[in-house]
CSV table of C-alpha atoms and ligand atoms in Angstrom, one decimal:
chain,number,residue,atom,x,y,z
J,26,UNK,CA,83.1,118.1,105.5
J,27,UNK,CA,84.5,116.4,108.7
J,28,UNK,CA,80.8,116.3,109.8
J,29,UNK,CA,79.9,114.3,106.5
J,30,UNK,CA,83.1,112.3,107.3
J,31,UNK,CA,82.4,111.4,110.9
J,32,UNK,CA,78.6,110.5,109.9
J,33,UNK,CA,79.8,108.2,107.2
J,34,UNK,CA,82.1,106.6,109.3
J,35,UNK,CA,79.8,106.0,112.1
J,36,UNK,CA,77.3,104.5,109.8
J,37,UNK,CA,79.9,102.3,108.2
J,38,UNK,CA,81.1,101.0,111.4
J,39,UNK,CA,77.8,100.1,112.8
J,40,UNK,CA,77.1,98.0,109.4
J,41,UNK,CA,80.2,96.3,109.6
J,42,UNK,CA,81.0,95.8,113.5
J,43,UNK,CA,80.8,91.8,114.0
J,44,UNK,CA,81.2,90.9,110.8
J,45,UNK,CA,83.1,88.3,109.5
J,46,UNK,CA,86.6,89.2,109.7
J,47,UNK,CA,87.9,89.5,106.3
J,48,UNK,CA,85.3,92.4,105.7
J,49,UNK,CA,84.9,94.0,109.0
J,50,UNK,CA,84.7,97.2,110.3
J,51,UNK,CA,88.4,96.8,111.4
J,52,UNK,CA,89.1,95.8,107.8
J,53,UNK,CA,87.7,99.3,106.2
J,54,UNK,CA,89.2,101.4,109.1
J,55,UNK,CA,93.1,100.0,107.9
J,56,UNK,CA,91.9,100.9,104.6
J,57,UNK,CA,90.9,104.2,105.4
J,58,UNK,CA,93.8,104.8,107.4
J,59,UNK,CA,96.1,103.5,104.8
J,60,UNK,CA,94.5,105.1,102.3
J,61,UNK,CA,95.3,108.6,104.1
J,62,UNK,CA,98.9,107.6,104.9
J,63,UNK,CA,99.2,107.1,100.9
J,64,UNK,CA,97.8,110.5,100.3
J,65,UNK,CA,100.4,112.6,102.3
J,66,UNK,CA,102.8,111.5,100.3
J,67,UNK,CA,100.8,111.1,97.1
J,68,UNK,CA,98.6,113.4,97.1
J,69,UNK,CA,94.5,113.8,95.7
J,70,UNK,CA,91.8,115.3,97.9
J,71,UNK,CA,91.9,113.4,101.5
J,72,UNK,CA,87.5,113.9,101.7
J,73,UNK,CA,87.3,112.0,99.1
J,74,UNK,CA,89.6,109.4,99.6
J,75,UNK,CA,88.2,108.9,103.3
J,76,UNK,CA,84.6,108.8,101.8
J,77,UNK,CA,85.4,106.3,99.1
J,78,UNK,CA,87.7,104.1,101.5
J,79,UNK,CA,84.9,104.0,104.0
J,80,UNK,CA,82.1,103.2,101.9
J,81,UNK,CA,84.7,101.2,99.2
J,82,UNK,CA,82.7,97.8,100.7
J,83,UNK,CA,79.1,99.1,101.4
J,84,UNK,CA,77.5,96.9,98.9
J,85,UNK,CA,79.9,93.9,97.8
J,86,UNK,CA,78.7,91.5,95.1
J,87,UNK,CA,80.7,89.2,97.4
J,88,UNK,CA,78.1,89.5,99.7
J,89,UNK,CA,75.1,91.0,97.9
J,90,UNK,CA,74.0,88.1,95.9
J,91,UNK,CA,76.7,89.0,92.5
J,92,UNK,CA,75.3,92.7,91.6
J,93,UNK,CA,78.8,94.3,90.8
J,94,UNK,CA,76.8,98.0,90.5
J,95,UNK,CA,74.7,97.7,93.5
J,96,UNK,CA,77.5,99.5,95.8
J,97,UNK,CA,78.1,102.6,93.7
J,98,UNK,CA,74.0,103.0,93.4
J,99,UNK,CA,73.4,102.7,97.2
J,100,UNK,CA,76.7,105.0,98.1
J,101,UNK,CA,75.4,107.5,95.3
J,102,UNK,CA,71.8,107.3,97.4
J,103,UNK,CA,73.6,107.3,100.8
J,104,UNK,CA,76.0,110.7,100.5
J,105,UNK,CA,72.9,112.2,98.5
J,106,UNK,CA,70.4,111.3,101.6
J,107,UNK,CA,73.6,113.1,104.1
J,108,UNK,CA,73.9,115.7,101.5
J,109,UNK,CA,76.6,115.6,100.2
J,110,UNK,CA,77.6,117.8,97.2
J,111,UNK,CA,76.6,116.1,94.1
J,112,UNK,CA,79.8,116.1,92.2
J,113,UNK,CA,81.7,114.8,95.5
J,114,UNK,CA,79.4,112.0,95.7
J,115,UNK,CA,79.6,110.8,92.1
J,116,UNK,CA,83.4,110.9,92.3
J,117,UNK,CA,83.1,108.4,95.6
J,118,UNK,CA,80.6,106.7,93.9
J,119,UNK,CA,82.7,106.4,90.9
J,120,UNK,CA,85.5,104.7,92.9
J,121,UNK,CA,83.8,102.6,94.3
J,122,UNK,CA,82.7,101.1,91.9
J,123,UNK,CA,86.1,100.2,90.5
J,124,UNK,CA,88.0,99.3,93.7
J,125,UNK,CA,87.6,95.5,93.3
J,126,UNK,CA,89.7,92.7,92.0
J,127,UNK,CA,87.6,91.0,89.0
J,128,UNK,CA,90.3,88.5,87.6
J,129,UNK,CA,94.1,87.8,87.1
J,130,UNK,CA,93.0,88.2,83.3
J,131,UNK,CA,91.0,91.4,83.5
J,132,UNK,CA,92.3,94.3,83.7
J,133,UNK,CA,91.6,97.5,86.9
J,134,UNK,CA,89.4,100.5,85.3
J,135,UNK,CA,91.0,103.7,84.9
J,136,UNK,CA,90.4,105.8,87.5
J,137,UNK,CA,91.6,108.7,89.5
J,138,UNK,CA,94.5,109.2,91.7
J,139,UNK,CA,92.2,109.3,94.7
J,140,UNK,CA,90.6,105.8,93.1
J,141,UNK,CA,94.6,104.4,92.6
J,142,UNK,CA,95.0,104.9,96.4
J,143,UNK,CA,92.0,103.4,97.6
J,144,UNK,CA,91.9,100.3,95.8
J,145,UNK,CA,95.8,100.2,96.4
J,146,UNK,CA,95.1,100.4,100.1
J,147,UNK,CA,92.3,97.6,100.2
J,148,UNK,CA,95.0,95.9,97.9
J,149,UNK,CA,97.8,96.4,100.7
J,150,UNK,CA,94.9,94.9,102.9
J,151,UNK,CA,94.8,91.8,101.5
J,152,UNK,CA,97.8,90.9,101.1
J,153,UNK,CA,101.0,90.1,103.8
J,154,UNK,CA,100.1,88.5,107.2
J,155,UNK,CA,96.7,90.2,107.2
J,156,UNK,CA,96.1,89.2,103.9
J,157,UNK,CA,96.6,85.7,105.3
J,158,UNK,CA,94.8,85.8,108.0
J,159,UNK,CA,91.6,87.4,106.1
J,160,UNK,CA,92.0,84.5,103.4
J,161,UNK,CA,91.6,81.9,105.2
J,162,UNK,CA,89.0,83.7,107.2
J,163,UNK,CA,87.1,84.3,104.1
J,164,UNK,CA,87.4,81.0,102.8
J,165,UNK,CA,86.0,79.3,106.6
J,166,UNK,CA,82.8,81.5,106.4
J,167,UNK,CA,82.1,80.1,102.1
J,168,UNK,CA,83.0,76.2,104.2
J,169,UNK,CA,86.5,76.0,101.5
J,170,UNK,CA,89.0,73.9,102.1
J,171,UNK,CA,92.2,75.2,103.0
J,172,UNK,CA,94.2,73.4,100.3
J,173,UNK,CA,93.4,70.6,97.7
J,174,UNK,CA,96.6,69.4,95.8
J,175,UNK,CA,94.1,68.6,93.3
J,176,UNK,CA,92.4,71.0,92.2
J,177,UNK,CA,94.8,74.1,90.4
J,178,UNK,CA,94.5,77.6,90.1
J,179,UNK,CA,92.9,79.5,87.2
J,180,UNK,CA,93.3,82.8,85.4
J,181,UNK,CA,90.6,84.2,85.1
J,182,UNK,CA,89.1,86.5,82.3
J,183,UNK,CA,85.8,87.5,83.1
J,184,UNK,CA,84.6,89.2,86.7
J,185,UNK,CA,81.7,86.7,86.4
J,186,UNK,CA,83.8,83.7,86.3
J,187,UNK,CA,86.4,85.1,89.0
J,188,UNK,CA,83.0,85.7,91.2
J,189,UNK,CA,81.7,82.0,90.5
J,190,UNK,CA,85.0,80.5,91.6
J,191,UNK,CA,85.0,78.5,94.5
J,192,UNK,CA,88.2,77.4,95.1
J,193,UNK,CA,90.1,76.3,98.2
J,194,UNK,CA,91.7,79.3,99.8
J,195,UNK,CA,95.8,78.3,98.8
J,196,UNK,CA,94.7,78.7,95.1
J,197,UNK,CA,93.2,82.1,96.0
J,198,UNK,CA,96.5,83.0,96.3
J,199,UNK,CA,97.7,82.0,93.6
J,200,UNK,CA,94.6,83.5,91.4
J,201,UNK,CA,94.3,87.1,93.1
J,202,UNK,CA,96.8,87.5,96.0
J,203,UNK,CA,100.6,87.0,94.4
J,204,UNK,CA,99.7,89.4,91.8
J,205,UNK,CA,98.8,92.5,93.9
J,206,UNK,CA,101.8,93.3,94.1
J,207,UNK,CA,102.1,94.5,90.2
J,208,UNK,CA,98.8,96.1,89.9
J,209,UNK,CA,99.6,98.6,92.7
J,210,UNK,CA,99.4,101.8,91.2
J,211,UNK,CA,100.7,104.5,93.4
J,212,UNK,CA,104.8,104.3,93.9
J,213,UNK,CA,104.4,104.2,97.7
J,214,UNK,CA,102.0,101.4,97.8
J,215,UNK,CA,103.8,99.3,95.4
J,216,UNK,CA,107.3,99.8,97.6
J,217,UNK,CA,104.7,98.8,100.8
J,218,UNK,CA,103.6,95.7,98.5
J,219,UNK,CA,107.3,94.1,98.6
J,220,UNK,CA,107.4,93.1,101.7
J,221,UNK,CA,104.0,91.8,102.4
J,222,UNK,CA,104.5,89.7,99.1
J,223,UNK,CA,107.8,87.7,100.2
J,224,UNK,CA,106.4,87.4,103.2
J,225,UNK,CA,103.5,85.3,101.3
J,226,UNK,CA,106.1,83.4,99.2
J,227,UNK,CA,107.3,82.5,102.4
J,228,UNK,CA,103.9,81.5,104.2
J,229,UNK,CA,103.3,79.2,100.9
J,230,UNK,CA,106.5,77.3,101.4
J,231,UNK,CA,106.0,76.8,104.4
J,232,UNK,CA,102.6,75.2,104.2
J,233,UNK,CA,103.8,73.5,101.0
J,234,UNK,CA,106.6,71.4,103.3
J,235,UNK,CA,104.7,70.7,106.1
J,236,UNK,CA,101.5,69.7,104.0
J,237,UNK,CA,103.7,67.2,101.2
J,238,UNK,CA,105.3,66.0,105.1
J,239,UNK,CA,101.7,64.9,106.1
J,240,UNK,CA,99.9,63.5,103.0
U,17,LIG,NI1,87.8,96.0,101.0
């Protein structure tokens, strides 16, 4: 299984290395390696959590032109090409396809306790100073602004609408970002999530005085 491991995680970090830096290879290997912390104390099967972390990304309707099943069909086609045992690669598979965040109004798919600590470690990902940075690096590659006072945040209630939106990057937090920190699912990751979400609160505030100071 390590073999399978370290093939998928070679393969994964040639596709990402140089990306942009919200979804970069550096950003799956924090997941992984979050993911992993989570499971010593929370348990599930740590193959399986390190397959679906590192291939949680490997087809992103962010990315792939807005097909939201394209990654679990190619990771399905991927471990089976590596050989992976069939029922092993349709429980990665199966996680990965509900890792993503498809609206403040729709709700996560259930899922596993290995899928609870992978999309609660991409979760811890994007939130807190990284989750900062990665916004705003997100937002400069889709040309956003980085605030307009005029145009507000949304809920919203279908993936398809949350994937059309293209919103400056403060209302991003405000529609995905502040409410992380409820939808973690696993007890460690949701006592992780505290911190990183004041320390939001705080960046917002911040950039709220010294924008309503300059305009
Ligand atoms: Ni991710």
């Amino acid at each position: 299984m390590t073999h399978l491991i370290d093939q998928v995680a070679q393969l994964v970090e040639v596709k990402f290395t140089g990306l942009e830096g919200s979804h970069d290879w550096f950003h799956i290997k924090r997941v992984w390696q979050t993911a992993l912390c989570l499971q010593t104390i929370e348990g599930g099967n740590a193959d399986e959590i390190s397959l679906a972390a590192l291939l949680h990304d490997y087809s992103d309707h962010k990315y792939n032109g807005g097909d939201f099943d394209a990654g679990s069909r190619e990771v399905l086609n991927l471990l089976n090409q590596l050989n992976c045992p069939f029922e092993l690669a349709d429980r990665v598979a199966k996680i990965v396809q509900v890792v993503s965040y498809k609206g403040a109004l729709v709700s996560d798919e259930a899922t596993s306790i290995e899928g609870k600590i992978v999309r609660d470690a991409d979760r811890l990902d994007a939130i807190g100073a990284i989750g900062i940075a990665r916004a705003f690096s997100y937002g400069g590659c889709k040309e956003r602004p980085l605030y307009d006072p005029s145009i507000a945040p949304l809920l919203h209630a279908t993936k398809e609408e949350y994937a059309k939106s293209k919103s400056h990057t403060v209302n991003h937090f405000y529609e995905k970002l502040l409410l992380l920190k409820d939808r973690m699912e696993t007890v460690t990751a949701r006592s992780l999530a505290e911190e990183r979400h004041q320390f939001m609160l705080q960046f917002l505030a911040q950039f709220e005085q010294e924008w309503s100071l300059n305009h």
